[in-house]
Coordinates of C-alpha atoms in Angstrom, one line a residue:
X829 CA 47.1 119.9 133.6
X830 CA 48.6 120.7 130.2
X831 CA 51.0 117.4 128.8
X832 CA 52.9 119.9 126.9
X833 CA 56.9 119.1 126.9
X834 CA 59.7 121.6 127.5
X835 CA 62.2 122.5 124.7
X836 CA 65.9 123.8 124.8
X837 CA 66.1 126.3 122.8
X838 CA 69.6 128.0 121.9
X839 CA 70.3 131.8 120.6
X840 CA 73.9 132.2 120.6
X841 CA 75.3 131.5 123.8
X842 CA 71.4 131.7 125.4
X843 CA 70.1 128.8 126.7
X844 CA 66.0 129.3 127.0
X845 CA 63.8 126.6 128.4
X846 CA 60.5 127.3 128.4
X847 CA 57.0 125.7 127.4
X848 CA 57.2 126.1 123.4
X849 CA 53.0 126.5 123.3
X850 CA 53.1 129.2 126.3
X851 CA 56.4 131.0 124.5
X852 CA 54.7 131.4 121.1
X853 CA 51.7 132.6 122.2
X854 CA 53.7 135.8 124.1
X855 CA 55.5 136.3 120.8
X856 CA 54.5 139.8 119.0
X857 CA 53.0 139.5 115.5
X858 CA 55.0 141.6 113.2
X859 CA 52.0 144.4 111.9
X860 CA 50.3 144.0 109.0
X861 CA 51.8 146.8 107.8
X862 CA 55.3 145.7 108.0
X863 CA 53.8 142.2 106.2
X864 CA 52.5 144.5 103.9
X865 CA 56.1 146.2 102.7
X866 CA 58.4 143.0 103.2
X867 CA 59.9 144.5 106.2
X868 CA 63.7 143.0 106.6
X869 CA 62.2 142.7 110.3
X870 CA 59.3 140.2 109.5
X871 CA 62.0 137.3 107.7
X872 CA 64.1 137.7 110.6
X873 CA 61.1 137.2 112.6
X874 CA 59.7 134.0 110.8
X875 CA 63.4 132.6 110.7
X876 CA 64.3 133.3 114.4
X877 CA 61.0 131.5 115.7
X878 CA 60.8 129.0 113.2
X879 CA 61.9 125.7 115.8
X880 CA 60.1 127.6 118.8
X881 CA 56.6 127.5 116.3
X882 CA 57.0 124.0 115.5
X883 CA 57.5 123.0 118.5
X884 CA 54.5 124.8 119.7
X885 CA 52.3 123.5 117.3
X886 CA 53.7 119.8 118.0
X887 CA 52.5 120.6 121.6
X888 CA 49.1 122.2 120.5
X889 CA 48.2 119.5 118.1
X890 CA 49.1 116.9 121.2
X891 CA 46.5 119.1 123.5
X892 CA 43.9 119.3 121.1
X893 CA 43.8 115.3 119.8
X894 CA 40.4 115.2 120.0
X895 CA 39.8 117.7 117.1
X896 CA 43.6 116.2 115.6
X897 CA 42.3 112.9 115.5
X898 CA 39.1 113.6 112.5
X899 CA 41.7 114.6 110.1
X900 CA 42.4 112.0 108.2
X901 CA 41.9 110.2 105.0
X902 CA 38.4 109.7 106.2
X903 CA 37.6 113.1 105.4
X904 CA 38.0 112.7 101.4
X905 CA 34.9 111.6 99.7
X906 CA 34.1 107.7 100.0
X907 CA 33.4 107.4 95.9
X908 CA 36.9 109.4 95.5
X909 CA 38.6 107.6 98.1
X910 CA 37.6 103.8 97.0
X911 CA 38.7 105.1 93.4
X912 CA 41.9 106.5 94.2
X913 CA 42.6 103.3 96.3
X914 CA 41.8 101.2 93.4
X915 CA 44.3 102.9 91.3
X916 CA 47.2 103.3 93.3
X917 CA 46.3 98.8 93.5
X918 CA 46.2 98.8 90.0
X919 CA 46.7 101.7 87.6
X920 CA 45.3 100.5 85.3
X921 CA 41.9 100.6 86.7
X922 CA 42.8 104.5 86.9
X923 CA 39.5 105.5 84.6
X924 CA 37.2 105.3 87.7
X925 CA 38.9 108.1 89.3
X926 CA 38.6 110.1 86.3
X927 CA 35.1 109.5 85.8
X928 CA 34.2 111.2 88.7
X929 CA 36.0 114.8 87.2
X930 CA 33.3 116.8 85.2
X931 CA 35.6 119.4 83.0
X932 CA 33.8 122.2 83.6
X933 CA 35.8 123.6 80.7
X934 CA 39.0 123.2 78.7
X935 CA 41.9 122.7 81.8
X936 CA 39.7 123.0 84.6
X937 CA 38.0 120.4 86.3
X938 CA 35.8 119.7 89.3
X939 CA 34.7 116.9 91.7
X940 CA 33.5 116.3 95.5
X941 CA 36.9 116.1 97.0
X942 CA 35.6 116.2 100.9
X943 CA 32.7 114.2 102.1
X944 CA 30.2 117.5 102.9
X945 CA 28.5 115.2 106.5
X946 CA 32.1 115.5 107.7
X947 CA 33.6 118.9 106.5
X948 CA 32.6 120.0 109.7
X949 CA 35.7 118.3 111.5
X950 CA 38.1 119.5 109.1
X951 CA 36.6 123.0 109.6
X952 CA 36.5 122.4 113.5
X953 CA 40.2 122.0 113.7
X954 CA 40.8 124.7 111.7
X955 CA 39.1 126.7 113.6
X956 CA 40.8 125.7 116.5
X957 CA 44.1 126.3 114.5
X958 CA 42.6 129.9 113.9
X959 CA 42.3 130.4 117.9
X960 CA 45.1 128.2 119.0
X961 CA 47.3 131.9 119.7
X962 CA 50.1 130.8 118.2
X963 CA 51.6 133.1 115.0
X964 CA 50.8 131.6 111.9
X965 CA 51.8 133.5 108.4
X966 CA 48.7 135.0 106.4
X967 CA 49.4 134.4 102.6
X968 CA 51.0 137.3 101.1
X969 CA 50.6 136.8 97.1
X970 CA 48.6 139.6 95.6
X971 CA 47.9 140.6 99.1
X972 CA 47.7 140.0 102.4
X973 CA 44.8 137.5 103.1
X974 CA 43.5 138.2 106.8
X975 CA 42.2 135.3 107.7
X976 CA 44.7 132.5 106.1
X977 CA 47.7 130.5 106.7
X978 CA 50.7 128.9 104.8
X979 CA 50.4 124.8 104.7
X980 CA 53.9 123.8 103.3
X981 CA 56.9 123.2 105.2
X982 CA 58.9 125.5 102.7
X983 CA 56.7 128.7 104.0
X984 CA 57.6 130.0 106.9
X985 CA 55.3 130.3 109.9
X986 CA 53.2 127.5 108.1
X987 CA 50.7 125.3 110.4
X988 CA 53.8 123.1 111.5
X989 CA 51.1 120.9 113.3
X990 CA 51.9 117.0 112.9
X991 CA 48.0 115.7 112.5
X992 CA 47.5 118.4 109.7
X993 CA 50.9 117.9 108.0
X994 CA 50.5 114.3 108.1
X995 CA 46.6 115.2 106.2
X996 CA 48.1 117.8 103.6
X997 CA 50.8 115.7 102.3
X998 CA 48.6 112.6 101.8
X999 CA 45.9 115.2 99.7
X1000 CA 49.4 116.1 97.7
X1001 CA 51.0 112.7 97.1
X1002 CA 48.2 110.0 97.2
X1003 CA 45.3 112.2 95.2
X1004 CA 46.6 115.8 94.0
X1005 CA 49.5 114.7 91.9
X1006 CA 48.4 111.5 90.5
X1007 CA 45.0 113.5 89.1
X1008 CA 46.7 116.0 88.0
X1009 CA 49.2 114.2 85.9
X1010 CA 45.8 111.8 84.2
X1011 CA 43.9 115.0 83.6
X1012 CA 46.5 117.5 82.3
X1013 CA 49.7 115.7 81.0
X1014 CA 52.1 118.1 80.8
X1015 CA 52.8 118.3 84.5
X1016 CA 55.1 115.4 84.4
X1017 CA 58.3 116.0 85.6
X1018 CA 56.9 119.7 86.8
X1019 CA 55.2 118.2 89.8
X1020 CA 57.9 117.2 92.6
X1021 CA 57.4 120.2 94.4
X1022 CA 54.1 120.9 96.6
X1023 CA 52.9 124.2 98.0
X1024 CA 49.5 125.4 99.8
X1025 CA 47.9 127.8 102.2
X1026 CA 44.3 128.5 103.0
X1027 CA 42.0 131.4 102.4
X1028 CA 39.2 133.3 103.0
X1029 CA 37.0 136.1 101.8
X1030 CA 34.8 137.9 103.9
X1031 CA 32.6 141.1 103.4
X1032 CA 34.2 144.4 103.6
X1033 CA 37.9 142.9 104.5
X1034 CA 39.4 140.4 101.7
X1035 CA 36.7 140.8 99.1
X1036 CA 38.3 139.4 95.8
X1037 CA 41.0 138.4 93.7
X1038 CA 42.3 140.0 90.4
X1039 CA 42.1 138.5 87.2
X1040 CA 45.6 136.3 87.5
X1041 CA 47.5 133.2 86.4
X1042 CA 49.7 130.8 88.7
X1043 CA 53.3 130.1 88.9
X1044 CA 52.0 126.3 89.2
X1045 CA 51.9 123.2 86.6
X1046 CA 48.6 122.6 88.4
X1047 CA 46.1 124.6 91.0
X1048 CA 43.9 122.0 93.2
X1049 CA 40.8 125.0 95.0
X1050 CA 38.8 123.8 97.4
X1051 CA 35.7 125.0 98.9
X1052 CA 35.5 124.4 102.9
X1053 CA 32.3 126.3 103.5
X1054 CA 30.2 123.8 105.4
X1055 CA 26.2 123.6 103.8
X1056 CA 24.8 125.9 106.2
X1057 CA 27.4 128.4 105.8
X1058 CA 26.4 130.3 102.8
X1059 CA 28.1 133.8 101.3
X1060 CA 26.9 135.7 98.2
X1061 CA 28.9 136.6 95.5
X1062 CA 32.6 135.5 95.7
X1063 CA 32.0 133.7 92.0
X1064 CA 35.2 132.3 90.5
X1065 CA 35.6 133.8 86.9
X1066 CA 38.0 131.2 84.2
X1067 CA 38.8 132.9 81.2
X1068 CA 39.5 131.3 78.0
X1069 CA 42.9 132.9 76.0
X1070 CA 41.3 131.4 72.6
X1071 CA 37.7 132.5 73.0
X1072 CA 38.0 135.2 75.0
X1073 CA 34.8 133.7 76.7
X1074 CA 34.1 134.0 81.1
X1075 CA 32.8 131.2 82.4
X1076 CA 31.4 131.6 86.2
X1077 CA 31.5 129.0 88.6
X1078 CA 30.1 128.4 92.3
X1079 CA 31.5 125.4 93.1
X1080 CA 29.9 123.7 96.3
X1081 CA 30.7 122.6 100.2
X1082 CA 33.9 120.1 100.0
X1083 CA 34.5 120.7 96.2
X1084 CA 37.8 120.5 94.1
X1085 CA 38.7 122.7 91.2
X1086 CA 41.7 121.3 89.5
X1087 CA 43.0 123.2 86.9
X1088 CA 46.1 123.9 85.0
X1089 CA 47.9 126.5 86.6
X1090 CA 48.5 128.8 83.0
X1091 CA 44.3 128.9 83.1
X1092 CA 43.6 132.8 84.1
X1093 CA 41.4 133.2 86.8
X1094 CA 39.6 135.8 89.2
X1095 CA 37.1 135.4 92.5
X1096 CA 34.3 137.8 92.3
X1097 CA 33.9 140.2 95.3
X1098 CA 32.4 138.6 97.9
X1099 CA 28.7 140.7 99.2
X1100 CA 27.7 138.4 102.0
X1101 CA 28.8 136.2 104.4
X1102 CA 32.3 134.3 104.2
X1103 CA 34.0 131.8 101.9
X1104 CA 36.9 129.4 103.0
X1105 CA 39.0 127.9 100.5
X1106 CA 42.3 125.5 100.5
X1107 CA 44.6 126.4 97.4
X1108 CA 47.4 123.9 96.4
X1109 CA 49.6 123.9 93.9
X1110 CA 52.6 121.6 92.0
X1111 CA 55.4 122.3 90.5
X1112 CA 58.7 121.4 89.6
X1113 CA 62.3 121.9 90.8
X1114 CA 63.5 125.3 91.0
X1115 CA 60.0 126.6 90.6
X1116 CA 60.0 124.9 86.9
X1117 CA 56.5 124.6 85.2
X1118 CA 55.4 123.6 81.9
X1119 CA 55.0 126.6 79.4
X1120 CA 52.3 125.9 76.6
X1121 CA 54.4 122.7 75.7
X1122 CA 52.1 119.4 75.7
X1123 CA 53.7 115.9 75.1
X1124 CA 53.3 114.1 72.9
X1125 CA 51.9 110.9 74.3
X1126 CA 50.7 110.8 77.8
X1127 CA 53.0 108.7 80.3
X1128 CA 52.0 105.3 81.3
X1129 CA 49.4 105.0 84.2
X1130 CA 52.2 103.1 86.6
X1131 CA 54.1 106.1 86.2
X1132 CA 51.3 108.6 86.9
X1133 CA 50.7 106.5 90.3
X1134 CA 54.0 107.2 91.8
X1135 CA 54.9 109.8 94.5
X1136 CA 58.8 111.2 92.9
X1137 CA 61.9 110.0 95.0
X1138 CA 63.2 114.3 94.7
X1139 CA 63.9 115.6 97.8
X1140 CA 61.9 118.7 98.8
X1141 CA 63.4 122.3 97.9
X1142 CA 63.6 125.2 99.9
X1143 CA 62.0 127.6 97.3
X1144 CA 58.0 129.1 97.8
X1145 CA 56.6 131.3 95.8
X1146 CA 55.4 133.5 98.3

């Protein structure tokens, strides 16, 4: 017997009680043509459902606590996580977490975020997210991603489900920001806002990504292919504005790309198979980043490990 609780929910002078879980799922998915154009139709959709999907994914995540309960700080890396630990103890023992970020080149970095024996779970879940029935908002940037959903609380339809929310914003305050801010400087002060969804490529449906920069101070990829679960092609392409010169990355199961959002980047079509990726990004209020202007002296590391005391906007890029 489902544990699922009831809901009251009010639409004028409508009272509806219903199961939230069993309500969403009924609910009709605006097309993906109407997603496509920014249909008036699709907001009102997304706003009129938005307490009736957290609710349902409150109830879901509830129903589904044995896949919930693996997502956790457990997940990250055990040499990152004893690191990050350390520092947020003491800063100024903050050089251990940097030693394990190989630039890769200038502004873009990379290290073993997820421990690859239990990317599994974190793939599990998702998976079960992905079949849970329950509308969640592909990522509409450069285009509409098939197979992805919105993370942050400021997207609408985003994965509202406690367990995960709970798991993205430690990734964003306890590691992501405080990284970020010892590897590229300049997002002080244009980090107090987060923003994420997931994505994937698959052969013949979302192949690749143009050439294209971020409206973040700082872009955290991460791969969640499991080892077994291989793809060809699907390379991601940095480009240097001095040199002019391409590099051309793979980057493995339950690795981290940080890199400075300004760094222009592309993801290769993708001939084979499937690739899953996280993207997160910081910025600050009002959609502020940094524009070519470095400091001139990096802050001090007990500022760097500090989550900001500004409230969370209301504004998403897409």
């Amino acid at each position: 017997m489902s544990n699922a609780k009831s809901y009251v929910e009010t639409t004028g002078n409508a009272k509806v009680t219903a199961n939230a879980l069993n309500q969403a799922r009924a609910l009709a998915l605006p097309t993906r043509d109407e997603m496509l154009k920014r249909a008036p139709s699709v907001q009102r959709f997304w706003d009129s459902n938005r307490f009736l999907l957290e609710r349902a994914w409150q109830e879901w995540d509830e129903q589904n606590e044995h896949l919930a309960e693996w997502v956790s700080e457990n997940l990250i890396s055990e040499p990152l996580r004893n690191a990050v630990t350390l520092a947020w103890e003491d800063p100024a023992k903050e050089q251990a977490v940097a030693n394990l970020w190989e630039e890769v080149l200038p502004g873009v970095h990379q290290a073993q975020l997820f421990d690859v024996e239990k990317l599994h779970l974190l793939r599990a879940y998702l998976d079960g997210v992905a079949n849970a029935g329950i509308p969640l908002r592909p990522p509409y940037g450069i285009a509409l991603n098939r197979n992805g959903g919105m993370l942050d609380a400021r997207s609408e339809g985003y994965l509202a489900a406690p367990r995960f929310q709970e798991f993205y914003n430690l990734i964003m305050d306890k590691y992501m920001r405080p990284i970020a801010r010892m590897l590229f400087p300049e997002v002080m002060g244009f980090d107090t806002q987060t923003f994420g969804f997931s994505i994937q490529y698959q052969e013949g449906m979302d192949t690749s990504l143009r050439p294209h920069t971020d409206a973040s101070a700082a872009t955290m990829n991460i791969n969640l292919n499991v080892p077994e679960e291989t793809f060809k092609g699907s390379e991601v392409d940095f480009f240097n504005q001095e040199t002019g010169k391409v590099t051309r990355t793979v980057f493995e199961p339950g690795v981290a790309m940080l890199h400075r959002g300004s760094v222009p980047h592309a993801a290769q079509p993708i001939t084979g198979g499937s690739r899953t990726n996280i993207v997160l990004w910081l910025y600050g209020d009002n959609m502020q980043i940094p524009r070519g202007a470095a400091p001139t002296s990096k802050a001090k590391a007990i500022a760097r490990w500090a989550v900001p005391n500004t409230l969370k906007d209301e504004l998403a890029p897409f």
